[in-house]
Amino acid sequence: MMEFNFQPAHQELLNDYLNSRSNGAEAMTLDTVQGFLFAIVCSPDGIEPEQWLSEVTGADENVTEEVVFAFLALHYHVSEQVFTSGFKLPFEENADWSVMHQWSLGFLLGCQSYLSVLSQANISEELKEALISTTELLGFFSLELEQVEAYCQSTGIELEAFRKAQYELAAQVAPAFADLIEQIAVESGLYEE
C-alpha cells in the first residue's frame, strides 16, 4: 500500500494547479474539491478514481502525475477520516464565507447523483427526513452570504450567532453522513451489501 499522507506540499500543489485551471473555466477550488471528495467517499456507488479525477480536473488531458497523486492523497485523507478517525469539516466556524460556500457547493455536486436515487427509494420516513435534513445542513453554506444576511435581518437573528449555529449543526452531522447513506442504501435494496 502506498503511503498517501496528505502533506502541506500537496495542498500547495493542488491550490496552484486549480488556480491555474480557473481562467474563466469552471474549475473547482480546493475547498470545492474537499466537499466533493467527502460526498464521493460517502457514496454507495463506489466511484472509481478516473471518474472523480476527471470531474475535479475538468477532464484535463495534461494533468501531471504529481497533481494526480496529490488528489489521490487528499481522497485517501478524507476516506481515512470518514471511515476511521472521524470526519471533521476542513474549516473552522470563523472561516471565510467563501471557503464554506465552496465546500458546500462541492459537497452538493458530489452527492447529487446518489441523493436523487436514494430520496426516491422505498425507505422509512425517518430515514428520508434524516437524509433531507442532513443534506440541507451540509449544503447550507452553498447559499450566497447576501441571502443569509437578508434572512437574518428579516428575522432579527444576529448573523454571527446564526452562522455559528449552522456551522455547529453541520459539524455534528458530517461524521455520521457516510453511515446514514450506507443505512439508506442497504434499506433501499438498490445496492448490494
Short mmCIF file of C-alpha atoms in Angstrom, two decimals:
data_model
loop_
_atom_site.label_atom_id
_atom_site.label_comp_id
_atom_site.label_asym_id
_atom_site.label_seq_id
_atom_site.Cartn_x
_atom_site.Cartn_y
_atom_site.Cartn_z
CA MET A 1 0.00 0.00 0.00
CA MET A 2 1.44 3.36 -0.98
CA GLU A 3 1.76 5.91 1.78
CA PHE A 4 -0.85 8.52 0.99
CA ASN A 5 -0.28 11.12 3.66
CA PHE A 6 -1.77 14.41 2.58
CA GLN A 7 1.01 16.96 3.14
CA PRO A 8 1.06 20.77 3.05
CA ALA A 9 3.13 20.41 -0.15
CA HIS A 10 0.25 18.51 -1.75
CA GLN A 11 -2.15 21.23 -0.69
CA GLU A 12 0.07 23.90 -2.22
CA LEU A 13 0.43 21.91 -5.43
CA LEU A 14 -3.35 21.45 -5.73
CA ASN A 15 -4.05 25.10 -4.97
CA ASP A 16 -1.58 26.18 -7.68
CA TYR A 17 -2.97 23.65 -10.13
CA LEU A 18 -6.62 24.56 -9.54
CA ASN A 19 -5.88 28.30 -9.67
CA SER A 20 -4.10 27.84 -12.99
CA ARG A 21 -7.15 25.96 -14.33
CA SER A 22 -9.75 28.52 -13.32
CA ASN A 23 -9.07 31.09 -16.04
CA GLY A 24 -12.74 31.57 -16.74
CA ALA A 25 -13.25 27.80 -16.83
CA GLU A 26 -15.48 26.03 -14.35
CA ALA A 27 -12.57 24.61 -12.39
CA MET A 28 -13.13 23.77 -8.76
CA THR A 29 -11.30 25.43 -5.90
CA LEU A 30 -9.53 23.23 -3.37
CA ASP A 31 -12.40 23.85 -0.94
CA THR A 32 -14.89 22.68 -3.59
CA VAL A 33 -12.76 19.59 -4.22
CA GLN A 34 -12.73 18.78 -0.50
CA GLY A 35 -16.52 18.96 -0.25
CA PHE A 36 -16.85 16.99 -3.48
CA LEU A 37 -14.49 14.25 -2.29
CA PHE A 38 -16.30 13.99 1.05
CA ALA A 39 -19.55 13.33 -0.85
CA ILE A 40 -17.81 10.89 -3.22
CA VAL A 41 -16.24 8.96 -0.33
CA CYS A 42 -19.69 8.60 1.28
CA SER A 43 -21.27 7.42 -1.99
CA PRO A 44 -22.86 3.97 -2.08
CA ASP A 45 -21.76 3.70 -5.72
CA GLY A 46 -18.06 3.01 -5.26
CA ILE A 47 -16.83 5.73 -7.64
CA GLU A 48 -13.59 4.98 -9.47
CA PRO A 49 -10.69 7.46 -9.25
CA GLU A 50 -10.72 8.01 -13.05
CA GLN A 51 -14.30 9.23 -12.75
CA TRP A 52 -13.85 11.76 -9.96
CA LEU A 53 -10.40 12.83 -11.16
CA SER A 54 -11.97 13.77 -14.48
CA GLU A 55 -14.52 15.90 -12.61
CA VAL A 56 -12.08 17.68 -10.31
CA THR A 57 -9.60 18.42 -13.11
CA GLY A 58 -12.27 19.42 -15.62
CA ALA A 59 -11.14 16.45 -17.77
CA ASP A 60 -7.62 17.91 -18.06
CA GLU A 61 -5.65 15.77 -20.52
CA ASN A 62 -2.35 17.31 -19.40
CA VAL A 63 -2.64 16.85 -15.66
CA THR A 64 0.73 15.79 -14.19
CA GLU A 65 1.37 12.65 -12.15
CA GLU A 66 2.30 14.82 -9.14
CA VAL A 67 -1.08 16.54 -9.24
CA VAL A 68 -2.93 13.24 -9.65
CA PHE A 69 -1.01 11.82 -6.71
CA ALA A 70 -1.87 14.87 -4.59
CA PHE A 71 -5.57 14.43 -5.45
CA LEU A 72 -5.35 10.73 -4.53
CA ALA A 73 -3.64 11.64 -1.25
CA LEU A 74 -6.43 14.10 -0.47
CA HIS A 75 -9.07 11.46 -1.32
CA TYR A 76 -7.28 8.98 0.94
CA HIS A 77 -7.10 11.57 3.74
CA VAL A 78 -10.86 12.22 3.53
CA SER A 79 -11.64 8.45 3.38
CA GLU A 80 -9.43 7.82 6.37
CA GLN A 81 -11.35 10.44 8.34
CA VAL A 82 -14.78 9.23 7.21
CA PHE A 83 -14.16 5.56 7.95
CA THR A 84 -11.53 5.57 10.69
CA SER A 85 -10.64 8.65 12.67
CA GLY A 86 -13.94 10.58 12.43
CA PHE A 87 -14.68 13.21 9.82
CA LYS A 88 -14.20 16.86 10.67
CA LEU A 89 -15.18 19.75 8.45
CA PRO A 90 -11.98 21.09 6.85
CA PHE A 91 -12.69 24.63 8.06
CA GLU A 92 -13.32 26.40 11.37
CA GLU A 93 -16.54 28.18 12.28
CA ASN A 94 -14.91 31.57 11.73
CA ALA A 95 -13.60 30.64 8.27
CA ASP A 96 -14.24 32.99 5.40
CA TRP A 97 -17.75 32.52 3.97
CA SER A 98 -16.30 31.76 0.53
CA VAL A 99 -14.39 28.77 1.95
CA MET A 100 -17.54 27.28 3.49
CA HIS A 101 -19.52 28.23 0.40
CA GLN A 102 -17.14 26.39 -1.94
CA TRP A 103 -17.04 23.32 0.31
CA SER A 104 -20.85 23.10 0.41
CA LEU A 105 -21.10 23.54 -3.37
CA GLY A 106 -18.60 20.72 -3.86
CA PHE A 107 -20.49 18.53 -1.40
CA LEU A 108 -23.81 19.07 -3.21
CA LEU A 109 -22.18 18.41 -6.57
CA GLY A 110 -20.58 15.19 -5.33
CA CYS A 111 -23.71 13.67 -3.83
CA GLN A 112 -26.44 14.77 -6.25
CA SER A 113 -26.37 11.53 -8.31
CA TYR A 114 -26.92 9.18 -5.38
CA LEU A 115 -29.16 11.54 -3.41
CA SER A 116 -31.69 11.65 -6.23
CA VAL A 117 -31.72 7.83 -6.30
CA LEU A 118 -31.90 7.40 -2.52
CA SER A 119 -34.55 10.06 -1.94
CA GLN A 120 -36.85 8.23 -4.40
CA ALA A 121 -36.14 4.85 -2.79
CA ASN A 122 -38.54 2.88 -0.70
CA ILE A 123 -37.17 3.80 2.74
CA SER A 124 -38.74 4.76 6.07
CA GLU A 125 -40.00 8.32 6.59
CA GLU A 126 -37.49 8.66 9.40
CA LEU A 127 -34.55 7.89 7.13
CA LYS A 128 -35.96 10.08 4.38
CA GLU A 129 -36.20 13.02 6.80
CA ALA A 130 -32.72 12.35 8.16
CA LEU A 131 -31.38 12.36 4.59
CA ILE A 132 -33.07 15.65 3.74
CA SER A 133 -32.12 17.49 6.92
CA THR A 134 -28.52 16.24 6.90
CA THR A 135 -28.05 17.21 3.26
CA GLU A 136 -29.57 20.64 3.93
CA LEU A 137 -27.22 21.19 6.87
CA LEU A 138 -24.12 20.17 4.94
CA GLY A 139 -25.24 22.13 1.90
CA PHE A 140 -26.30 25.18 3.90
CA PHE A 141 -23.21 27.23 3.11
CA SER A 142 -23.88 26.87 -0.62
CA LEU A 143 -26.23 29.83 -0.11
CA GLU A 144 -24.88 33.23 -1.02
CA LEU A 145 -23.86 35.27 2.02
CA GLU A 146 -26.30 38.03 0.92
CA GLN A 147 -29.22 35.57 1.18
CA VAL A 148 -28.23 34.62 4.70
CA GLU A 149 -27.72 38.24 5.71
CA ALA A 150 -31.16 39.14 4.36
CA TYR A 151 -32.70 36.22 6.24
CA CYS A 152 -31.01 37.26 9.49
CA GLN A 153 -32.14 40.87 9.05
CA SER A 154 -35.73 39.88 8.38
CA THR A 155 -35.85 37.56 11.41
CA GLY A 156 -33.79 39.70 13.77
CA ILE A 157 -31.20 36.95 14.26
CA GLU A 158 -27.63 38.08 14.66
CA LEU A 159 -25.63 36.88 11.62
CA GLU A 160 -22.58 35.62 13.53
CA ALA A 161 -24.72 33.67 16.00
CA PHE A 162 -26.77 32.13 13.19
CA ARG A 163 -23.68 31.23 11.22
CA LYS A 164 -22.04 29.67 14.29
CA ALA A 165 -25.17 27.61 14.99
CA GLN A 166 -25.29 26.39 11.36
CA TYR A 167 -21.61 25.50 11.48
CA GLU A 168 -22.06 23.51 14.69
CA LEU A 169 -25.02 21.60 13.22
CA ALA A 170 -23.07 20.80 10.06
CA ALA A 171 -20.06 19.72 12.14
CA GLN A 172 -22.33 17.43 14.20
CA VAL A 173 -23.98 15.65 11.26
CA ALA A 174 -20.92 15.40 8.98
CA PRO A 175 -19.24 12.47 10.81
CA ALA A 176 -22.44 10.38 10.58
CA PHE A 177 -23.21 11.14 6.93
CA ALA A 178 -21.48 8.06 5.49
CA ASP A 179 -23.28 5.76 7.95
CA LEU A 180 -26.61 7.35 7.13
CA ILE A 181 -26.03 6.89 3.39
CA GLU A 182 -24.97 3.28 3.91
CA GLN A 183 -28.03 2.55 6.07
CA ILE A 184 -30.36 4.06 3.46
CA ALA A 185 -28.57 2.28 0.59
CA VAL A 186 -29.00 -1.06 2.37
CA GLU A 187 -32.63 -0.44 3.32
CA SER A 188 -33.45 0.72 -0.20
CA GLY A 189 -32.38 -2.64 -1.59
CA LEU A 190 -30.85 -0.80 -4.55
CA TYR A 191 -27.27 -1.62 -3.62
CA GLU A 192 -25.52 -4.89 -2.88
CA GLU A 193 -24.03 -5.02 0.61
#
